[in-house]
Coordinates of C-alpha atoms in Angstrom, one line a residue:
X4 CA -94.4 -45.7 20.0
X5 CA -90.6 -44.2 19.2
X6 CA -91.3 -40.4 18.0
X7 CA -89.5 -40.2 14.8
X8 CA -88.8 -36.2 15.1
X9 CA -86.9 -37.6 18.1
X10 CA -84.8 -40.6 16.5
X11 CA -83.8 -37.6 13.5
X12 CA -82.5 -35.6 16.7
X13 CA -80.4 -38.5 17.7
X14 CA -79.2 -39.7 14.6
X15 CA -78.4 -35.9 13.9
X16 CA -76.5 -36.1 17.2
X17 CA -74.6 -39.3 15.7
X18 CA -73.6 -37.4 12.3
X19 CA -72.7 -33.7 13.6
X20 CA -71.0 -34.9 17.0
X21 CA -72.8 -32.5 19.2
X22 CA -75.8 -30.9 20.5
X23 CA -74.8 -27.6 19.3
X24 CA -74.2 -29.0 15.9
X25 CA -77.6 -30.6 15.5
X26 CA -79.0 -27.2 17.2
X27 CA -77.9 -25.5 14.5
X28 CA -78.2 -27.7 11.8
X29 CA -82.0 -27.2 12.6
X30 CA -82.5 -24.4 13.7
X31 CA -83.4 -25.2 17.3
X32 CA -81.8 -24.2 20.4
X33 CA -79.7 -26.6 22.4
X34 CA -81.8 -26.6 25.3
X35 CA -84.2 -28.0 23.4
X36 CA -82.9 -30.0 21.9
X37 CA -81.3 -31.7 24.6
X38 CA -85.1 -31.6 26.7
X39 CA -86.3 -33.8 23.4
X40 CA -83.0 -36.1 23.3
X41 CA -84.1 -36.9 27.1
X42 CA -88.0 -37.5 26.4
X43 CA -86.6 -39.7 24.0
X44 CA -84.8 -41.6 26.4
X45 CA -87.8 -42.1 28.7
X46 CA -89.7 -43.4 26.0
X47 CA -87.4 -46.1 24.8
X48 CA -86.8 -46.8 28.4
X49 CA -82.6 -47.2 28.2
X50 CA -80.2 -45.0 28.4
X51 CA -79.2 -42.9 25.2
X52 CA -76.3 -40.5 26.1
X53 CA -73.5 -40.5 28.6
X54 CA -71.0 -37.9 29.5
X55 CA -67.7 -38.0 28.3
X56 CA -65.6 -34.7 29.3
X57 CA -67.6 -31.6 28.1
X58 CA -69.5 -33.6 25.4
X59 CA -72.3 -36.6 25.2
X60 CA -71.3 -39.9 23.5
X61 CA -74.0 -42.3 22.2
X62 CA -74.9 -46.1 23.5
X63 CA -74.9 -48.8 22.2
X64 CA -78.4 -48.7 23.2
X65 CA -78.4 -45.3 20.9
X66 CA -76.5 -46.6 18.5
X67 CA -79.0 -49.2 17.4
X68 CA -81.5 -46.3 17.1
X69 CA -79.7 -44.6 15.1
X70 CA -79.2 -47.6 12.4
X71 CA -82.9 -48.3 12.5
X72 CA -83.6 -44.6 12.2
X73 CA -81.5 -44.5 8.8
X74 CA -83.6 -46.9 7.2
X75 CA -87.0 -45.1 8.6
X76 CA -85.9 -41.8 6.7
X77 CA -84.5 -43.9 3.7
X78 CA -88.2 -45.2 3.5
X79 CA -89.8 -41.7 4.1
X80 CA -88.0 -40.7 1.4
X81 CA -88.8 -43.4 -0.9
X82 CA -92.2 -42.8 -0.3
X83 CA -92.4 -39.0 -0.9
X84 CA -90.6 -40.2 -4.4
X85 CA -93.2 -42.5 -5.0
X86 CA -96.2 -40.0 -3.7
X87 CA -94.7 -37.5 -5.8
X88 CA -93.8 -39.2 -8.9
X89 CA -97.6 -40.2 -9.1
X90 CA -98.7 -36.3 -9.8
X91 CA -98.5 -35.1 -13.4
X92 CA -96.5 -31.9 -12.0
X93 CA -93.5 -31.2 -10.8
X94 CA -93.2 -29.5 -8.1
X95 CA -92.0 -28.8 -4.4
X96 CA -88.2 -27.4 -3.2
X97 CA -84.7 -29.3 -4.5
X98 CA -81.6 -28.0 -2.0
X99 CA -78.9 -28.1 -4.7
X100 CA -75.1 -27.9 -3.1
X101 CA -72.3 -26.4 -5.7
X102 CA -68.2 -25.9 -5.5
X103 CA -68.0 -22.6 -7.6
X104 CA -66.7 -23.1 -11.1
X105 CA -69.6 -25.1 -11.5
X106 CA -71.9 -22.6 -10.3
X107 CA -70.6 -19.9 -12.8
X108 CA -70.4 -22.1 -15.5
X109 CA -73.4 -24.6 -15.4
X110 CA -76.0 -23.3 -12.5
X111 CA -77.5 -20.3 -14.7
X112 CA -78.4 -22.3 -17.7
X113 CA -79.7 -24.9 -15.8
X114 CA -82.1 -23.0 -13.2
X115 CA -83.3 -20.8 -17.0
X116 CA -84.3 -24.4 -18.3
X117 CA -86.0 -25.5 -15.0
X118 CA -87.7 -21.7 -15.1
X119 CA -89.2 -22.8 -18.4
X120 CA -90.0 -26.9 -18.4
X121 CA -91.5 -27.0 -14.4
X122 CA -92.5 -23.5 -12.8
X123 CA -94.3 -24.8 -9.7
X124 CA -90.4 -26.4 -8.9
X125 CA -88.3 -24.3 -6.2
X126 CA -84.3 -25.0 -6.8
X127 CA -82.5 -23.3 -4.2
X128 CA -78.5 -22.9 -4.8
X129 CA -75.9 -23.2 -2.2
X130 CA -72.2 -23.0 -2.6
X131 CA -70.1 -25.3 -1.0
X132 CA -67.2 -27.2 -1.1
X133 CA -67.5 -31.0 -2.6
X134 CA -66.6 -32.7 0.8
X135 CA -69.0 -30.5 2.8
X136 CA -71.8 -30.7 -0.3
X137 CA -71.3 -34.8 0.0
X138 CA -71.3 -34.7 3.8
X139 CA -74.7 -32.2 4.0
X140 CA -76.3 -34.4 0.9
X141 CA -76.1 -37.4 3.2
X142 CA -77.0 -35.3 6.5
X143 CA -80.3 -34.5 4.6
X144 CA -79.4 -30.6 4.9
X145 CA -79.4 -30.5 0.3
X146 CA -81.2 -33.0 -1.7
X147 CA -78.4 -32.9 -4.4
X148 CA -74.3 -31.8 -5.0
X149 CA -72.6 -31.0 -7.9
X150 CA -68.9 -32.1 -6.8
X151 CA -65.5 -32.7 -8.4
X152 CA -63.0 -35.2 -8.1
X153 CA -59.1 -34.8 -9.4
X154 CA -56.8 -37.6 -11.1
X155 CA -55.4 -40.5 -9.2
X156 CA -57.7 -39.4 -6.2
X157 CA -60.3 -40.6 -4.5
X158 CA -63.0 -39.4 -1.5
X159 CA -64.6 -41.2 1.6
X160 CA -67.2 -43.7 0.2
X161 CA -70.7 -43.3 1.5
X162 CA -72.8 -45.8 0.5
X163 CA -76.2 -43.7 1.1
X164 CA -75.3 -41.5 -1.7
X165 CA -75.1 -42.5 -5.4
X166 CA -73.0 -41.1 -8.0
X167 CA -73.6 -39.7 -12.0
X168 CA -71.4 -38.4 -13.9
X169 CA -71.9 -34.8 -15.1
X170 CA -68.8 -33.5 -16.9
X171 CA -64.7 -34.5 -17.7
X172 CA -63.2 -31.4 -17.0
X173 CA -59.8 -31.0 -18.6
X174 CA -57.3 -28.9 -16.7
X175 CA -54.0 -26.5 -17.9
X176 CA -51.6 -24.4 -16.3
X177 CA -52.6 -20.5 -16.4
X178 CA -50.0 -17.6 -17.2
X179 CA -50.5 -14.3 -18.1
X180 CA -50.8 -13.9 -22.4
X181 CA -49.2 -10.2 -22.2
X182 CA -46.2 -9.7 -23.5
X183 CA -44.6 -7.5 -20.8
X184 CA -46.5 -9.4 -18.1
X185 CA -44.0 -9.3 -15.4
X186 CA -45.0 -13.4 -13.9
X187 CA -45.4 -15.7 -17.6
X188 CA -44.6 -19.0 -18.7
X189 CA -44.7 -21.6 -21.9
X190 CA -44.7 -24.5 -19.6
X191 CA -44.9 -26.1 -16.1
X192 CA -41.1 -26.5 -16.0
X193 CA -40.7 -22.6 -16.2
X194 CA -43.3 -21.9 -13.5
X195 CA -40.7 -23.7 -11.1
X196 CA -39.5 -19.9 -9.5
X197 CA -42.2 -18.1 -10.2
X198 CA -45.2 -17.4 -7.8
X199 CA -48.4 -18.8 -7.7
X200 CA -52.2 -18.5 -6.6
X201 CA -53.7 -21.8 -5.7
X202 CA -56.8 -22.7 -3.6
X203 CA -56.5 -23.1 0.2
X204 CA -54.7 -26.3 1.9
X205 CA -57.1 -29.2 2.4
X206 CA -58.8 -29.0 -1.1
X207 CA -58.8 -31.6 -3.2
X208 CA -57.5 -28.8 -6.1
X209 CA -54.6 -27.8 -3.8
X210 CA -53.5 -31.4 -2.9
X211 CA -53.5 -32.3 -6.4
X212 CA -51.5 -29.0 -7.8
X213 CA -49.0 -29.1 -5.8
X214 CA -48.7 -32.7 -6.5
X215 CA -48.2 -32.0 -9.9
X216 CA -45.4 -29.4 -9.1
X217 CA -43.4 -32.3 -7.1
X218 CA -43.6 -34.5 -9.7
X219 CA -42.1 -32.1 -12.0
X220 CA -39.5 -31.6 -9.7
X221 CA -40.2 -28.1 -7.3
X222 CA -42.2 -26.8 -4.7
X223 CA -44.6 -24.1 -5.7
X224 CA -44.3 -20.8 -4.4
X225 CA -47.5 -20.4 -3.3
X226 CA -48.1 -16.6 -2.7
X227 CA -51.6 -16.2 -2.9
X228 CA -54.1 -18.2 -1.7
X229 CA -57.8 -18.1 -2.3
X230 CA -61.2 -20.4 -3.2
X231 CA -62.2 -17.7 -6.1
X232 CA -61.2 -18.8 -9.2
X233 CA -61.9 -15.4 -10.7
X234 CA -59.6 -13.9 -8.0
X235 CA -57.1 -16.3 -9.3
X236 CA -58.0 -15.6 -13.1
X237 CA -57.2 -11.8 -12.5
X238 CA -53.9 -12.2 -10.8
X239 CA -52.7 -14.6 -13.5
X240 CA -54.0 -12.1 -16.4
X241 CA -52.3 -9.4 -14.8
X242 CA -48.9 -10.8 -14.2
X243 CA -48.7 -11.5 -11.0
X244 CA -49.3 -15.4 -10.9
X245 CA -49.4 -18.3 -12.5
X246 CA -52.0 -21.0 -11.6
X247 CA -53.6 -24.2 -12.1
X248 CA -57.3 -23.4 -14.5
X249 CA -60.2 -26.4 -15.1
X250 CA -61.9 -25.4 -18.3
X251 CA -64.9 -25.2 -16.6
X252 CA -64.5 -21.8 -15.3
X253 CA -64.5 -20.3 -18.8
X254 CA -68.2 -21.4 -18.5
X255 CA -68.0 -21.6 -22.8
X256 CA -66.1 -18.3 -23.1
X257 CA -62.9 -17.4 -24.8
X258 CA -60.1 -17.9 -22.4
X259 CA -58.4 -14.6 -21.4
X260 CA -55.3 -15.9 -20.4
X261 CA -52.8 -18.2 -21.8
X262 CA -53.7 -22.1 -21.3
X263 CA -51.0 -24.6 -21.4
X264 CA -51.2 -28.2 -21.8
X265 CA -50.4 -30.5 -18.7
X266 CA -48.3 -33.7 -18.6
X267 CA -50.5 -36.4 -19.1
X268 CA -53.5 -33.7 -20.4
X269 CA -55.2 -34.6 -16.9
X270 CA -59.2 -33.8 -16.6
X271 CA -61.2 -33.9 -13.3
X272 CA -64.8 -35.3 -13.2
X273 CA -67.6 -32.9 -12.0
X274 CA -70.5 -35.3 -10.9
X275 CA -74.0 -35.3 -9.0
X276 CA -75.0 -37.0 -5.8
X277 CA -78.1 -37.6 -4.3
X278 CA -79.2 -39.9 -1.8
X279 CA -80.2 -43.0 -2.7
X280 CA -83.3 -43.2 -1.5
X281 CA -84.3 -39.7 -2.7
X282 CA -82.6 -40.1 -6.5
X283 CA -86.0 -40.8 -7.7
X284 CA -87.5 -37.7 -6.9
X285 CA -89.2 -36.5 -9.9
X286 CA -87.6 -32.6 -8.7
X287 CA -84.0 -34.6 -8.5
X288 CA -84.3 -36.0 -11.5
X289 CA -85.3 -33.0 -13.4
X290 CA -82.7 -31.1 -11.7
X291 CA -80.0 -33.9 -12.9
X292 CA -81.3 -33.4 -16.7
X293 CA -81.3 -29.3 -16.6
X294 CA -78.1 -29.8 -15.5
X295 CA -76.4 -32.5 -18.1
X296 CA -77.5 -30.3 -20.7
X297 CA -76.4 -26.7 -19.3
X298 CA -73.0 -27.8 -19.7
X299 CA -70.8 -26.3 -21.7
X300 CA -69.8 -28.1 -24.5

């Protein structure tokens, strides 16, 4: 009988791409588990792993493991929904992944209704970036992510994880509503020279910005880079910047800069994903309703 701690370990080896990955992932240490990766190799009796430079690459032998191991877990799961849904309370732990905007503006609400309607449920909060929240969702490290999604784009499709819409987020260019603020604009056209504060390369927010500069015709001068969207809220109040602002990081409060309307009024979509075979989890689900109605209208 294959031990299914064992298959996870391998399948884990198949989704983080090495030992020390998976190590850490679980919290075990890589001796170990490479000393369970090789029990599990003399109990299926073929050959799992094979060196390729520095690293281990799986077989095909391994590879079919690891496909039959999806479905196991995806029926594990499914069960523990089931078992769980059958008690009157609920309870237990829901790993809830979240890009920041969303966690100032929707996360407090939501944990003070799920405070009130089910005490004996745990939520614990983890920020994170959408792609990383999606890719730790469907590595089983968070039950649930609250991710974002920018016009005319789209992400990786994985087909474990579902998808529920949570918010349209509209979006506006930021300057500084001072009068002798020395960085300020009425429009995107005048932010052409001036500089800016944007979030770091390879988000989905940055691509799409600068995007939007190009197809207004410039390059933005991107002098100040940073993932804090309060950071960028206090450079563009002060004068120093002008920026790119979703609505959602007001979190219902009066703006305190000046918002200007876009080209197109664009809007991103802030939505939920789960696996599928965990979506029914009576914690998920109450989790998913907290949060449709903590945000802000």
């Amino acid at each position: 009988m294959l031990d299914v701690r064992k298959l996870r370990l391998l399948r884990e080896l198949k989704v983080r791409g090495t030992v020390t990955g998976v190590a850490e992932a679980l919290s075990y240490s890589p001796s170990s588990v490479s000393q369970q990766l090789s029990a599990l190799e003399k109990e299926s009796g073929v050959v799992l792993l094979e060196k390729v430079g520095r690293r281990v690459q799986l077989t095909a032998q391994a590879e079919i493991l690891v496909r039959h191991t999806g479905d196991i877990l995806d029926m594990l799961d499914r069960a523990e929904a089931e078992l769980t849904a059958s008690s009157t309370t609920v309870a237990g732990v829901v790993r809830i992944a979240v890009f920041q905007s969303a966690a100032h503006a929707i996360i407090p609400r939501a944990l003070s209704t799920l405070a009130a309607e089910y005490p004996e449920l745990r939520v614990e909060v983890t920020e994170r970036e959408p792609e990383q929240g999606l890719f730790e969702v469907s590595a089983r490290d968070f039950d649930l992510v609250i991710a974002e999604q920018y016009p005319a784009s789209t992400r990786g499709l994985r087909t474990d994880l579902d998808r529920v819409q949570l918010a349209s987020d509209a979006i506006h260019l930021a300057s500084s509503s001072s009068a002798d603020a020395r960085v300020t604009t009425t429009s995107l056209a005048g932010a052409a020279t001036l500089p800016w504060v944007m979030e770091p390369q390879g988000t989905a927010a940055r691509t799409w910005a600068v995007q939007l500069c190009r197809a207004a015709g410039f390059e933005p001068d991107v002098r100040y880079e940073t993932a804090d969207l309060i950071a960028h809220i206090r450079l563009i109040r002060s004068g120093n910047a002008v920026g790119i602002l979703p609505d959602l990081v007001w979190a219902g409060e009066t703006p305190s800069v000046r918002l200007i309307d876009l080209p197109g009024s664009p809007h991103r979509t802030v939505f939920t994903s789960a696996r599928r075979s965990s979506a029914e989890r009576p914690g998920v689900v109450a989790c998913r309703d907290a949060l449709a109605r903590a945000v802000p209208s």
